[in-house]
Every structure is written in structure tokens, then in C-alpha cells.
mmCIF file of C-alpha atoms and ligand atoms in Angstrom:
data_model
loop_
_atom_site.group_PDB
_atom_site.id
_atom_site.type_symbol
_atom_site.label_atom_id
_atom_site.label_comp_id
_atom_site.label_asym_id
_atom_site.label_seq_id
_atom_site.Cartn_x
_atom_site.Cartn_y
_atom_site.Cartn_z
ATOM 1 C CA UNK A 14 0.000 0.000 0.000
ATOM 2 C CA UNK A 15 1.700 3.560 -1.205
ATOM 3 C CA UNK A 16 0.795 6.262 1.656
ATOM 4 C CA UNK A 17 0.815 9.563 1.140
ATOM 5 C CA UNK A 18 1.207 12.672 3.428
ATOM 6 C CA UNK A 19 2.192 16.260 4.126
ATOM 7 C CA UNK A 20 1.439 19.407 5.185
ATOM 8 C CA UNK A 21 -0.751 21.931 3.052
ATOM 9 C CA UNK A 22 -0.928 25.483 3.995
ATOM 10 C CA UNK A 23 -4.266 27.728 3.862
ATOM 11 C CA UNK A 24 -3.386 31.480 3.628
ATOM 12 C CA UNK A 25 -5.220 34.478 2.177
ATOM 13 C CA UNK A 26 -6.278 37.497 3.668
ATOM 14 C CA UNK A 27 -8.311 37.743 6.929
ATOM 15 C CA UNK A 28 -11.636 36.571 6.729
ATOM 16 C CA UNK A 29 -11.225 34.818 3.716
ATOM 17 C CA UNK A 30 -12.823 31.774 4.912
ATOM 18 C CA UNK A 31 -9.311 29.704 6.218
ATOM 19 C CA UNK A 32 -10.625 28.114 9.191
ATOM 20 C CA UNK A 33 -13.678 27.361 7.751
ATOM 21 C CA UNK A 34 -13.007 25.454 5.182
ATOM 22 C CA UNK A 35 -10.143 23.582 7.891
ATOM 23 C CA UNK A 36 -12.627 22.480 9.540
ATOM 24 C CA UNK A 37 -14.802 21.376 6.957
ATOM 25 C CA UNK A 38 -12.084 19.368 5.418
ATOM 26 C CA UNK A 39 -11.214 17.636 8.789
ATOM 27 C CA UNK A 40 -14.903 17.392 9.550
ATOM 28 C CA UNK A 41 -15.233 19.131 13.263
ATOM 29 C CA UNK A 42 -14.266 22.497 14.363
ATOM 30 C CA UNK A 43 -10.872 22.553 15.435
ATOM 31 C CA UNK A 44 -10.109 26.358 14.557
ATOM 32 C CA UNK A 45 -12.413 28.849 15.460
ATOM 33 C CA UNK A 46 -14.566 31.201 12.845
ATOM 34 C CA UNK A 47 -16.133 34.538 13.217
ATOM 35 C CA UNK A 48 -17.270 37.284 11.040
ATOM 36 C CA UNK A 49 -14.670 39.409 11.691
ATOM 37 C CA UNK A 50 -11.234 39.741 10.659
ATOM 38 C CA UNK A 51 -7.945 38.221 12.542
ATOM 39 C CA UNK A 52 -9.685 36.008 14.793
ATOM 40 C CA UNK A 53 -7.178 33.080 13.933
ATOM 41 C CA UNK A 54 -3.706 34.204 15.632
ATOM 42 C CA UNK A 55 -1.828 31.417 15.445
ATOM 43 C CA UNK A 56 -0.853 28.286 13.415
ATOM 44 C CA UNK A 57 -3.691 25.342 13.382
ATOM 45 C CA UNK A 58 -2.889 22.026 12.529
ATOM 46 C CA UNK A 59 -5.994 19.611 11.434
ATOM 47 C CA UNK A 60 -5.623 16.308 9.834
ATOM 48 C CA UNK A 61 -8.364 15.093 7.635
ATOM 49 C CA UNK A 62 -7.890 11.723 5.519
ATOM 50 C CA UNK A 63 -8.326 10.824 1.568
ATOM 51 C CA UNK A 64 -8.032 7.335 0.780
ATOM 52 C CA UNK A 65 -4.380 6.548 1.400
ATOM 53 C CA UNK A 66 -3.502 10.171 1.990
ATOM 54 C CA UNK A 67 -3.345 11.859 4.923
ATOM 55 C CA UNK A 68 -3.244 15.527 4.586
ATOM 56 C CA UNK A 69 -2.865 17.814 7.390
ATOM 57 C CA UNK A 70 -4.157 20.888 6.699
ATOM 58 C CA UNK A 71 -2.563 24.165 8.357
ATOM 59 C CA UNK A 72 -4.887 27.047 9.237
ATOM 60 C CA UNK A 73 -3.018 30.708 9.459
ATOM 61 C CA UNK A 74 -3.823 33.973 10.544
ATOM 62 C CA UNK A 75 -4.782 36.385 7.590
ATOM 63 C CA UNK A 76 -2.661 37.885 5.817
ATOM 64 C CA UNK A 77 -2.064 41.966 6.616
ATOM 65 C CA UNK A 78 -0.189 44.880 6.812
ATOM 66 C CA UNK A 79 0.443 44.016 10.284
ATOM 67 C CA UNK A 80 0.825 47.395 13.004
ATOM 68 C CA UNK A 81 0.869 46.257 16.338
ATOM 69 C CA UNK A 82 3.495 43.514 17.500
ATOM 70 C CA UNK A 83 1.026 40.860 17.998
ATOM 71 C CA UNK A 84 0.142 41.844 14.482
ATOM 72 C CA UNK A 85 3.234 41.023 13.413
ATOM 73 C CA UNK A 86 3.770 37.819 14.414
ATOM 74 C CA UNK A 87 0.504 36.524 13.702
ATOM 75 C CA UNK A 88 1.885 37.516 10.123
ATOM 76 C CA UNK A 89 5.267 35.809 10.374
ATOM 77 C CA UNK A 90 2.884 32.418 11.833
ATOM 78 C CA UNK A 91 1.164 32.436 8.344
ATOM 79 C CA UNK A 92 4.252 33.285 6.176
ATOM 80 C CA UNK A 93 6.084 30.718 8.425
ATOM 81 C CA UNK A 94 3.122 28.018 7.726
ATOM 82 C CA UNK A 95 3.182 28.550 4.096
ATOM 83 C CA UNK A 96 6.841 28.045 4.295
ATOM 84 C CA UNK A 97 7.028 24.461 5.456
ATOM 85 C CA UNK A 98 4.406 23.546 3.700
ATOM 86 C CA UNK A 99 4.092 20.865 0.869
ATOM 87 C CA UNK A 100 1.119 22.822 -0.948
ATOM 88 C CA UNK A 101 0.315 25.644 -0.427
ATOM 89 C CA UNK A 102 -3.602 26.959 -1.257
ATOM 90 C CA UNK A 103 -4.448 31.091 -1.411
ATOM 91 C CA UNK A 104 -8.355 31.704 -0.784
ATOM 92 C CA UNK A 105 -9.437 34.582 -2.253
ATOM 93 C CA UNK A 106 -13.510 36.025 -1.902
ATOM 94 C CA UNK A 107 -14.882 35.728 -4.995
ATOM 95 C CA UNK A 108 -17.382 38.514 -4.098
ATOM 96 C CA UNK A 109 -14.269 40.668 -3.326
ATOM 97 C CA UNK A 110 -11.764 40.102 -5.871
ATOM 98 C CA UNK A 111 -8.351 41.404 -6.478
ATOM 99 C CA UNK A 112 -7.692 43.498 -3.319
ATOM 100 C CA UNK A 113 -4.980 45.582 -2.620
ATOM 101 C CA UNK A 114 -4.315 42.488 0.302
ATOM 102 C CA UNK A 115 -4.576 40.077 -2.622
ATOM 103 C CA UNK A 116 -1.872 41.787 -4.763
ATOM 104 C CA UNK A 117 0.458 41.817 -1.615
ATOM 105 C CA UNK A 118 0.224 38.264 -1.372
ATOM 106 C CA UNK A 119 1.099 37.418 -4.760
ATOM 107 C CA UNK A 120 4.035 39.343 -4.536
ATOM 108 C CA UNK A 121 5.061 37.466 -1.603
ATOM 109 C CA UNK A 122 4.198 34.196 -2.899
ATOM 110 C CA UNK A 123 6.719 34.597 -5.237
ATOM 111 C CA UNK A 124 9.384 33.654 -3.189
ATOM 112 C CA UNK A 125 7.494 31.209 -1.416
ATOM 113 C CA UNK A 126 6.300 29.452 -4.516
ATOM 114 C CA UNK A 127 10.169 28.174 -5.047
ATOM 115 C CA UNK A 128 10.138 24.277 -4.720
ATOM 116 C CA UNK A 129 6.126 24.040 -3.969
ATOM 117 C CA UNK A 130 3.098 23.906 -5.333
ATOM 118 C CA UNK A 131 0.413 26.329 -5.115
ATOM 119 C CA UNK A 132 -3.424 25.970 -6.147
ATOM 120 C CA UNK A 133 -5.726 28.959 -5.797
ATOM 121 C CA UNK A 134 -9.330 28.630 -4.524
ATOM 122 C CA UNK A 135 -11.813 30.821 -5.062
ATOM 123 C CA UNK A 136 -14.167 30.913 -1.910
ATOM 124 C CA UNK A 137 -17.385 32.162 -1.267
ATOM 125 C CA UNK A 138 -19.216 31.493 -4.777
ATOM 126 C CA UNK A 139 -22.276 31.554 -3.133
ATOM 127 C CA UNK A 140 -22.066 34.926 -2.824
ATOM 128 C CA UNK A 141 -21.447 36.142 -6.740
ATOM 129 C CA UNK A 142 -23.289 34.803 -10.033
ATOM 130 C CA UNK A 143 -21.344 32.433 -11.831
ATOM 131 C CA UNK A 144 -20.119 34.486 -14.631
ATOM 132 C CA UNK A 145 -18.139 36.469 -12.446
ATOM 133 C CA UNK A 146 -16.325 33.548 -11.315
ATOM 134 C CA UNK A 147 -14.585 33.337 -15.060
ATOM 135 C CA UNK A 148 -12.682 36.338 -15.046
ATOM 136 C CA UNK A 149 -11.903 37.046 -11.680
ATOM 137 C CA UNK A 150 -10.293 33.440 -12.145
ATOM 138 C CA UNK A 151 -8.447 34.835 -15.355
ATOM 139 C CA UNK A 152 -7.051 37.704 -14.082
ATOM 140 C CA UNK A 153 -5.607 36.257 -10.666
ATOM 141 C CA UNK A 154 -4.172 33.288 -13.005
ATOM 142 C CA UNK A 155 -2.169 36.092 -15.200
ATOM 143 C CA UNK A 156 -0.645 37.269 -11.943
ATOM 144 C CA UNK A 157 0.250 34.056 -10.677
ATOM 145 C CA UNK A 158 0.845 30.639 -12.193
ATOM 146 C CA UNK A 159 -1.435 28.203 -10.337
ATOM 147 C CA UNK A 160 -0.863 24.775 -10.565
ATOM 148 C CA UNK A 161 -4.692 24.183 -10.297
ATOM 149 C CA UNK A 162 -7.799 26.934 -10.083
ATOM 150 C CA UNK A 163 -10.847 25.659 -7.310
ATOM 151 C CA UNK A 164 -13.759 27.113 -7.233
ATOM 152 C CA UNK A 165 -15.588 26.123 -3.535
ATOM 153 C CA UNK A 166 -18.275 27.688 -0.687
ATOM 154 C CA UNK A 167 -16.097 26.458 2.522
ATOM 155 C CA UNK A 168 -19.368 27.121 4.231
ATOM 156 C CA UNK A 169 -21.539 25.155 2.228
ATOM 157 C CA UNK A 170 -18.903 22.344 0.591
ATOM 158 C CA UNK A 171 -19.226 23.338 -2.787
ATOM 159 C CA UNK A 172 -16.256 21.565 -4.526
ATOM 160 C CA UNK A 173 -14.499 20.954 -1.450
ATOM 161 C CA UNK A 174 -14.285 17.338 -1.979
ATOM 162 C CA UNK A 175 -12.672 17.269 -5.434
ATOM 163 C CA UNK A 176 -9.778 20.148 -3.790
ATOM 164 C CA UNK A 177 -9.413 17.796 -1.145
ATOM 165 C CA UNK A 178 -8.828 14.554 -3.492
ATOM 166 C CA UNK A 179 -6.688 17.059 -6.099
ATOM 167 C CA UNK A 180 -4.149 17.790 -2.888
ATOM 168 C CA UNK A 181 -4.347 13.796 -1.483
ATOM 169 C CA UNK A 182 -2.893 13.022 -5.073
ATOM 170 C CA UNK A 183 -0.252 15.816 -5.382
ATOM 171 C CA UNK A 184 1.173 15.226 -1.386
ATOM 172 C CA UNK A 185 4.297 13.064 -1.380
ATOM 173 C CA UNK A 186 4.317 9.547 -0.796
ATOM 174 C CA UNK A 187 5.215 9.193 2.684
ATOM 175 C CA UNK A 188 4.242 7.753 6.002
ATOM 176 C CA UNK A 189 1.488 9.127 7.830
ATOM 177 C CA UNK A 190 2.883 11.647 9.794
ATOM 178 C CA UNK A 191 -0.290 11.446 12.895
ATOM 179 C CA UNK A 192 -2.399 8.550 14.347
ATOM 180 C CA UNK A 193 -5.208 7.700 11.964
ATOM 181 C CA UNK A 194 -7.849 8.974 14.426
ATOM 182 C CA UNK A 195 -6.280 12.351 15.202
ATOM 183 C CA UNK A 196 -7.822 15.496 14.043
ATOM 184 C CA UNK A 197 -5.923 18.062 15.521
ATOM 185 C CA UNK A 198 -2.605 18.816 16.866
ATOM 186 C CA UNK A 199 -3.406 22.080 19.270
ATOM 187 C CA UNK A 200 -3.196 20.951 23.042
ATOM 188 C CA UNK A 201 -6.602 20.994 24.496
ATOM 189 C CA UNK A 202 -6.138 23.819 26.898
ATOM 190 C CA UNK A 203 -5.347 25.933 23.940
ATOM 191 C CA UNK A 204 -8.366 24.642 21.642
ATOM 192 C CA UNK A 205 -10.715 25.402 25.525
ATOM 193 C CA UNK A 206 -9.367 28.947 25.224
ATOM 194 C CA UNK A 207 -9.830 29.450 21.642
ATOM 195 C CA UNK A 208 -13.712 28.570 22.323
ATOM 196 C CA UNK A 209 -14.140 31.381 25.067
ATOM 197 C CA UNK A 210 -11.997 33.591 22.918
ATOM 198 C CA UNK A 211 -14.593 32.880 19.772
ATOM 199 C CA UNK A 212 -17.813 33.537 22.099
ATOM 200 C CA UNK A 213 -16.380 36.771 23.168
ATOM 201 C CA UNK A 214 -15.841 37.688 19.736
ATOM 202 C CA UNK A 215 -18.998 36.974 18.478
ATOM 203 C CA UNK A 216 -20.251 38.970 21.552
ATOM 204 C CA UNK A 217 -18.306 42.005 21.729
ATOM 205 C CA UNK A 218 -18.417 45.106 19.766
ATOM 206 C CA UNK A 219 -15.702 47.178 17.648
ATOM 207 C CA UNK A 220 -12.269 47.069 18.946
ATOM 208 C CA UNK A 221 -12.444 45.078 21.804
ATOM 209 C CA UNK A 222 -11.708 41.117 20.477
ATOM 210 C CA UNK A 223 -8.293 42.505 19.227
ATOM 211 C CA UNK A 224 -7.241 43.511 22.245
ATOM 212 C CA UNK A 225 -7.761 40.634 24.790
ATOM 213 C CA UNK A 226 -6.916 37.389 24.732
ATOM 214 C CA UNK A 227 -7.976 34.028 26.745
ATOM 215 C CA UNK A 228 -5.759 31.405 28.563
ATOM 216 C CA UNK A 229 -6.436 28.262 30.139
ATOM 217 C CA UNK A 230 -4.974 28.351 33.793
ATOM 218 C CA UNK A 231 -6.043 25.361 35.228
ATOM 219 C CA UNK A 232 -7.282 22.128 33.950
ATOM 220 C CA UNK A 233 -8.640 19.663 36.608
ATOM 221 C CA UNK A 234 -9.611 16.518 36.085
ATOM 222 C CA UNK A 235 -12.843 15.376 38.825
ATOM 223 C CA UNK A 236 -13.438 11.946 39.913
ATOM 224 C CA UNK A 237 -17.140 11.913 38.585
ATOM 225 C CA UNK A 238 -15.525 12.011 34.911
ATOM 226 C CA UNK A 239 -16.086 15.731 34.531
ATOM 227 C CA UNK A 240 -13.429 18.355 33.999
ATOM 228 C CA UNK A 241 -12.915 22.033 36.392
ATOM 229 C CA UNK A 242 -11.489 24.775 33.780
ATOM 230 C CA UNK A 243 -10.263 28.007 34.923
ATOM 231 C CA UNK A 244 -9.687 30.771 32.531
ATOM 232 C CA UNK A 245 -8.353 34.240 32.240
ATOM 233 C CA UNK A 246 -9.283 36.774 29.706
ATOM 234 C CA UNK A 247 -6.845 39.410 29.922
ATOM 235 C CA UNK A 248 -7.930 43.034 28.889
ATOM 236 C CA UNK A 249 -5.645 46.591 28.920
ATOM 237 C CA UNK A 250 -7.877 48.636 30.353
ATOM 238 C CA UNK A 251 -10.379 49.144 33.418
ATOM 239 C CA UNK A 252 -12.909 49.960 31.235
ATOM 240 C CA UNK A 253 -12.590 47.311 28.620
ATOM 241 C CA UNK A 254 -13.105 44.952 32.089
ATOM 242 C CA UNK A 255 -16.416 46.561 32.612
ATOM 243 C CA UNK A 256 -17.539 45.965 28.950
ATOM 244 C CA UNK A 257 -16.109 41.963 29.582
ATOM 245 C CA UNK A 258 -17.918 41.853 32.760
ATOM 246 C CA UNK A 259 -21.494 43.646 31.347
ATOM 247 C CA UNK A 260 -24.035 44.530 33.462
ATOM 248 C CA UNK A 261 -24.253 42.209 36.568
ATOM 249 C CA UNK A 262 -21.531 40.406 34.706
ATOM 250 C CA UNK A 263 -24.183 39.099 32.354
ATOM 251 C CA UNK A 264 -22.010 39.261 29.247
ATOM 252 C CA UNK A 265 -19.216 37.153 30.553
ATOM 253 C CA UNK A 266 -22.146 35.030 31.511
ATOM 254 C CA UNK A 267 -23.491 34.602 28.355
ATOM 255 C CA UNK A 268 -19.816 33.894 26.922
ATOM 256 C CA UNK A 269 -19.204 31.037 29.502
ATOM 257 C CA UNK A 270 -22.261 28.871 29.180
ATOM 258 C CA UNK A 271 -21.948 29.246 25.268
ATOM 259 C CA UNK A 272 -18.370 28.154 25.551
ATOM 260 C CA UNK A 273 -19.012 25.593 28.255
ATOM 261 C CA UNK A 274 -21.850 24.040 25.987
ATOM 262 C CA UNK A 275 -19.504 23.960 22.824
ATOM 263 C CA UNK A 276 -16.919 22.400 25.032
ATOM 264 C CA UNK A 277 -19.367 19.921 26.208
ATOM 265 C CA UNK A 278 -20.154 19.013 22.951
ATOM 266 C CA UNK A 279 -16.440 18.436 22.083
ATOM 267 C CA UNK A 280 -15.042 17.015 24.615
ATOM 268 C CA UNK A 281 -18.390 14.996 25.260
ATOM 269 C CA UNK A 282 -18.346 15.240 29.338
ATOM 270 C CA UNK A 283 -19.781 17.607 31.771
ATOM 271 C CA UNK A 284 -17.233 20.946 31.852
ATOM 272 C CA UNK A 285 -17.353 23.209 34.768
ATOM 273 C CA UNK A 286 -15.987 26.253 32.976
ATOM 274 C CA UNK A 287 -14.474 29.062 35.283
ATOM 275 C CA UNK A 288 -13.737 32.860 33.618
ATOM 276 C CA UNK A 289 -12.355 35.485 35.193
ATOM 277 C CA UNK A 290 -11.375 38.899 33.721
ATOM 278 C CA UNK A 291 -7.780 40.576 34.378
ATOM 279 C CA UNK A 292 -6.705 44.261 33.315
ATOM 280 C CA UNK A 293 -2.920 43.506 31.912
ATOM 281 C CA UNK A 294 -2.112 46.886 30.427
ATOM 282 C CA UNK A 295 0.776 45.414 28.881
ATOM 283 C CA UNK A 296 -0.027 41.932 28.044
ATOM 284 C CA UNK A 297 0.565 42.679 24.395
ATOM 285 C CA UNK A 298 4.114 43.445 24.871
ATOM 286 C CA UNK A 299 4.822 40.448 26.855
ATOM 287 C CA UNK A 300 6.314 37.404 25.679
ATOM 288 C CA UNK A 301 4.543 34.778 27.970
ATOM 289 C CA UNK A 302 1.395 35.612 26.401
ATOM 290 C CA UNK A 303 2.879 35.196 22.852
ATOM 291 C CA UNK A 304 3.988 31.232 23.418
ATOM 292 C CA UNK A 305 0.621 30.447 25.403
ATOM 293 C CA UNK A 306 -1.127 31.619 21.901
ATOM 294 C CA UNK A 307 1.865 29.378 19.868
ATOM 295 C CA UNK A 308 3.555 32.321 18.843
ATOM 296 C CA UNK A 309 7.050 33.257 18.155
ATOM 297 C CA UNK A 310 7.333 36.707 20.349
ATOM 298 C CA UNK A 311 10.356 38.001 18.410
ATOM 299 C CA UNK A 312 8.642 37.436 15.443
ATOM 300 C CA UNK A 313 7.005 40.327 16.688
ATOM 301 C CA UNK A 314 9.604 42.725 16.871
HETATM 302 N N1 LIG B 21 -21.056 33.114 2.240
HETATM 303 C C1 LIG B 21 -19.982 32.434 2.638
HETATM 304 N N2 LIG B 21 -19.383 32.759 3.805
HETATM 305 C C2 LIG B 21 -18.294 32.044 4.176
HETATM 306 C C3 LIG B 21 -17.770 30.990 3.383
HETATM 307 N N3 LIG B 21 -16.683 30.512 3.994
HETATM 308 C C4 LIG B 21 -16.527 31.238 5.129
HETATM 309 N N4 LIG B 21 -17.502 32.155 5.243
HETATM 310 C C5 LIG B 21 -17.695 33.128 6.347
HETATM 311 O O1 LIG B 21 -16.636 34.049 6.330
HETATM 312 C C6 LIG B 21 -16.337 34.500 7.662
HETATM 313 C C7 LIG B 21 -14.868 34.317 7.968
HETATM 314 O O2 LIG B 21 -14.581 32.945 8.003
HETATM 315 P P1 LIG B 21 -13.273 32.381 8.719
HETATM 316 O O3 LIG B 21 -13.174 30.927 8.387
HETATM 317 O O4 LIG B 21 -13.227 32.787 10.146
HETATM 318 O O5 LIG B 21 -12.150 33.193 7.906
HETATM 319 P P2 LIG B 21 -10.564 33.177 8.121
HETATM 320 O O6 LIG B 21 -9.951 33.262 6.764
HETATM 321 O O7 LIG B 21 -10.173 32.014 8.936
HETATM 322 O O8 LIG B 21 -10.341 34.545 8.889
HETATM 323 P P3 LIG B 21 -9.088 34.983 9.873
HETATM 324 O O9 LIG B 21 -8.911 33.912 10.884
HETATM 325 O O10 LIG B 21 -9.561 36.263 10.466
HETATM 326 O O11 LIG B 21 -7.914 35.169 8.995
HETATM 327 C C8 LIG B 21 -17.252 33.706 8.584
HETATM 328 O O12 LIG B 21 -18.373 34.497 8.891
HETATM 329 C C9 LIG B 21 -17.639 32.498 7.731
HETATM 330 O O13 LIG B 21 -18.882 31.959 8.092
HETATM 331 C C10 LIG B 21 -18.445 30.663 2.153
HETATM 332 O O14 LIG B 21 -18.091 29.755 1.419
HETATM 333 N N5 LIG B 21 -19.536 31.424 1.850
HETATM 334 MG MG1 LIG B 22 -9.242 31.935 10.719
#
């Protein structure tokens, strides 16, 4: 029996539908999705299976002009993913086109491209009639020279399966590189804290999302099967606490039994999910934060 495996590489810009279509290819959500942009910060490994092939699929933060440090490394996680990857697929929104963010990641793919291949798939074609689908295809294939065009709806799983039997066939033949019945490669903790970190998110307004973050302090396992989480959300300011906290502290609340429930779900045992909200002026400068997230600090420089 010939095996095949490796490591392919989902970039684009953010919100271009990455994580999505991650988890629709490994078939349960191991990388969290929102509606707005830069909600995946770090590097996601998921490993979904095609026959013979095992493909593990790497989810990346979007690609940006990055400002703040944290900014930066989250870019450096994606370039670095793309890097030492096998294949390497851009999404791009059909309904958006060639952005500004789309030209700057050609450019960069360039170098990249040396050595590896790189398909293109256009996401989101539920969102724009078919005949635009032609030329925005065209005109991103003059700029770049993919080794295969996809047209898919990560959301709905339009041509998701023949992308995902196109990349089993073009990995190298190799040993599988995880346990058959592994899905992800994110320690638990960290996938626990990406849930609260989605549900906040989803919940909060503007600015906010970007600057906090969630860790898992304490994982404790309880006789009766269940499991005691405690989490921190860290926040800069005083204020940004109150908005955490809501009224009564209904909105963290809210967050914790949707992210307890999800959890639940998941891990399939009762959670007893524990959030508390710190004010960590500073927490964006400091490097512990960066390697609880998986991400290179320096890279942030
Ligand atoms: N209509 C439509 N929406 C989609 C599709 N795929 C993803 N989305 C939506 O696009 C939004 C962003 O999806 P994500 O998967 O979080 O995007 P991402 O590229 O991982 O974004 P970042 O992590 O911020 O870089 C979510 O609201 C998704 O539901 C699609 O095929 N069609
Ligand atoms: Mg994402």
C-alpha cells in the first residue's frame, strides 16, 4: 500500500474563509470562525484523511499589513506556515476580488512558490453569479501561475471534496505523519481557550476582540468524569473589564455557558468552565502571552 502525506498550507487574507473550510475538510471544528477579521492568531494544525492520503491541513492567521506587535507575528505564523508547507492553497472572496491584500500576497508568494506547489481557490461562490467567477479566475491566473484553479463555498462544501482529493494526489508519498484517528494537533487547553476567545468575539463590539486574549490556567480533572477549567481573559484597560464583565456580569455570563456548551459538545463530558477577567495593560508586549497563543514573540519585533 503507497501512503501519502504532508502538510498543506491555507493562507489568504483575513476573513477569507481559512478556518472554515479547515474544519470542513477535517470534519469538526478545530479552529475557530467569526465574522470578523484576525480572529485566527496562530498556526492550526488539522488532519483530515483521503483514501491513502493523509493531509494535514494548516490554518493561518490572515494575511495583513500588520501594526501592532502581535500583528506582526501573527503575520510571520502564516508566512512561516506557508513556508514548510508541501502545498500551499491562497483563498481569495470571490465577491471581493483582487484586493490591494490580494496583490500583496502574490508578490510574496513569489518567493514562497520556489520548490512548492500552489493551487488557488476561489471561496465564497455563493455569494457572486457564476459568470463572475470566469474572469476574476483569469485575471488572478495572469498574476500568478497556479498549478490548479478551485472554485468552492467552505461554508456550504461546494467543490471541497474534489480540492481535497486534487491535494491527497499531489502530497508526497510518505508515512502518515499522525495517528489515523487524530484530528488536531493544538493541546486541548489551547483549543478550551480558543472557544471562550470565539464567544467573546462573536459577543463584543468594535475594537475590543483585538485587544484581549484568553488562557487556560487550570485544567482539573474530577473523579465523577467531569473536567474544572479556569480561565483568564486578559484586557488593557479598566474599562474594557467593565464591557467583559457587562451589566451584573451578564455578558461574561453569556460567553461562559456558550463556551461551556460547545466544550461539552467536544469534549463529550460535563465541563465546569471558570472565567475570570484581568486588566494587563501590557499583556501585548509580553512574551509569555505570545507562546501560550503558539507564537514566536520576536517574530514580533
Ligand atoms: N457566504 C460564505 N461565507 C463564508 C464561506 N466561507 C466562510 N464564510 C464566512 O466568512 C467568515 C470568515 O470565516 P473564517 O473561516 O473565520 O475566515 P478566516 O480566513 O479564517 O479569517 P481569519 O482567521 O480572520 O484570517 C465567517 O463568517 C464564515 O462563516 C463561504 O463559502 N460562503
Ligand atoms: Mg481563521
Amino acid at each position: 500500500m503507497t501512503t501519502r502525506a504532508g502538510f498543506v498550507a491555507l493562507i489568504g487574507e483575513p476573513n477569507a474563509g481559512k478556518s472554515t473550510l479547515l474544519n470542513r475538510m477535517v470534519g469538526a471544528k478545530v479552529s475557530i470562525v467569526t465574522h470578523k477579521v484576525q480572529t485566527t492568531r496562530t498556526r492550526i494544525r488539522g488532519v483530515a484523511m483521503e483514501g491513502e492520503a493523509q493531509i494535514v491541513f494548516v490554518d493561518t492567521p490572515g494575511l495583513f499589513q500588520p501594526r501592532r506587535r502581535l500583528d506582526r507575528a501573527m503575520v510571520a505564523a502564516a508566512w512561516g506556515g506557508a513556508a514548510d508547507a508541501d502545498i500551499v492553497v491562497l483563498m481569495v472572496e470571490a465577491h471581493r476580488g483582487i484586493t490591494e491584500g490580494v496583490e500583496r500576497i502574490l508578490e510574496g508568494l513569489t518567493e514562497i512558490a520556489k520548490g512548492r506547489t500552489v493551487a488557488l481557490a476561489i471561496n465564497k461562490i455563493d455569494r457572486v453569479p457564476a459568470e463572475k467567477l470566469l474572469s476574476l479566475s483569469e485575471a488572478l491566473n495572469a498574476r500568478f501561475e497556479f498549478a490548479r484553479t478551485f472554485m468552492i463555498s467552505a461554508e456550504r462544501g461546494h467543490g471541497v471534496a474534489d480540492l481535497r482529493k486534487w491535494l491527497a494526489a499531489e502530497l508526497p508519498e510518505s508515512p502518515w505523519l499522525y495517528p489515523e484517528d487524530q484530528i488536531a494537533d493544538l493541546p486541548m487547553r489551547m483549543i478550551a481557550a480558543e472557544i471562550t476567545r470565539e464567544k467573546l468575539t462573536l459577543r463584543l463590539h468594535q475594537e475590543l476582540p483585538y485587544q484581549l486574549t484568553v488562557e487556560t490556567e487550570n485544567w482539573e480533572e474530577r473523579k465523577d468524569g467531569s473536567a474544572r477549567i479556569d480561565q483568564v481573559i486578559y484586557v488593557m484597560r479598566d474599562g474594557h473589564k467593565g464591557i467583559v464583565l457587562g451589566k451584573r456580569g451578564e455578558t461574561v455570563k453569556a460567553v461562559g455557558q456558550a463556551a461551556r456548551a460547545e466544550l461539552e459538545e467536544f469534549l463529550d463530558r460535563k465541563i465546569h468552565l471558570f472565567l475570570q477577567v484581568k486588566v494587563r495593560p501590557n499583556w501585548l508586549e509580553e512574551a509569555e502571552r505570545y507562546s501560550e497563543m503558539g507564537l514566536d514573540f520576536k517574530d514580533g519585533n
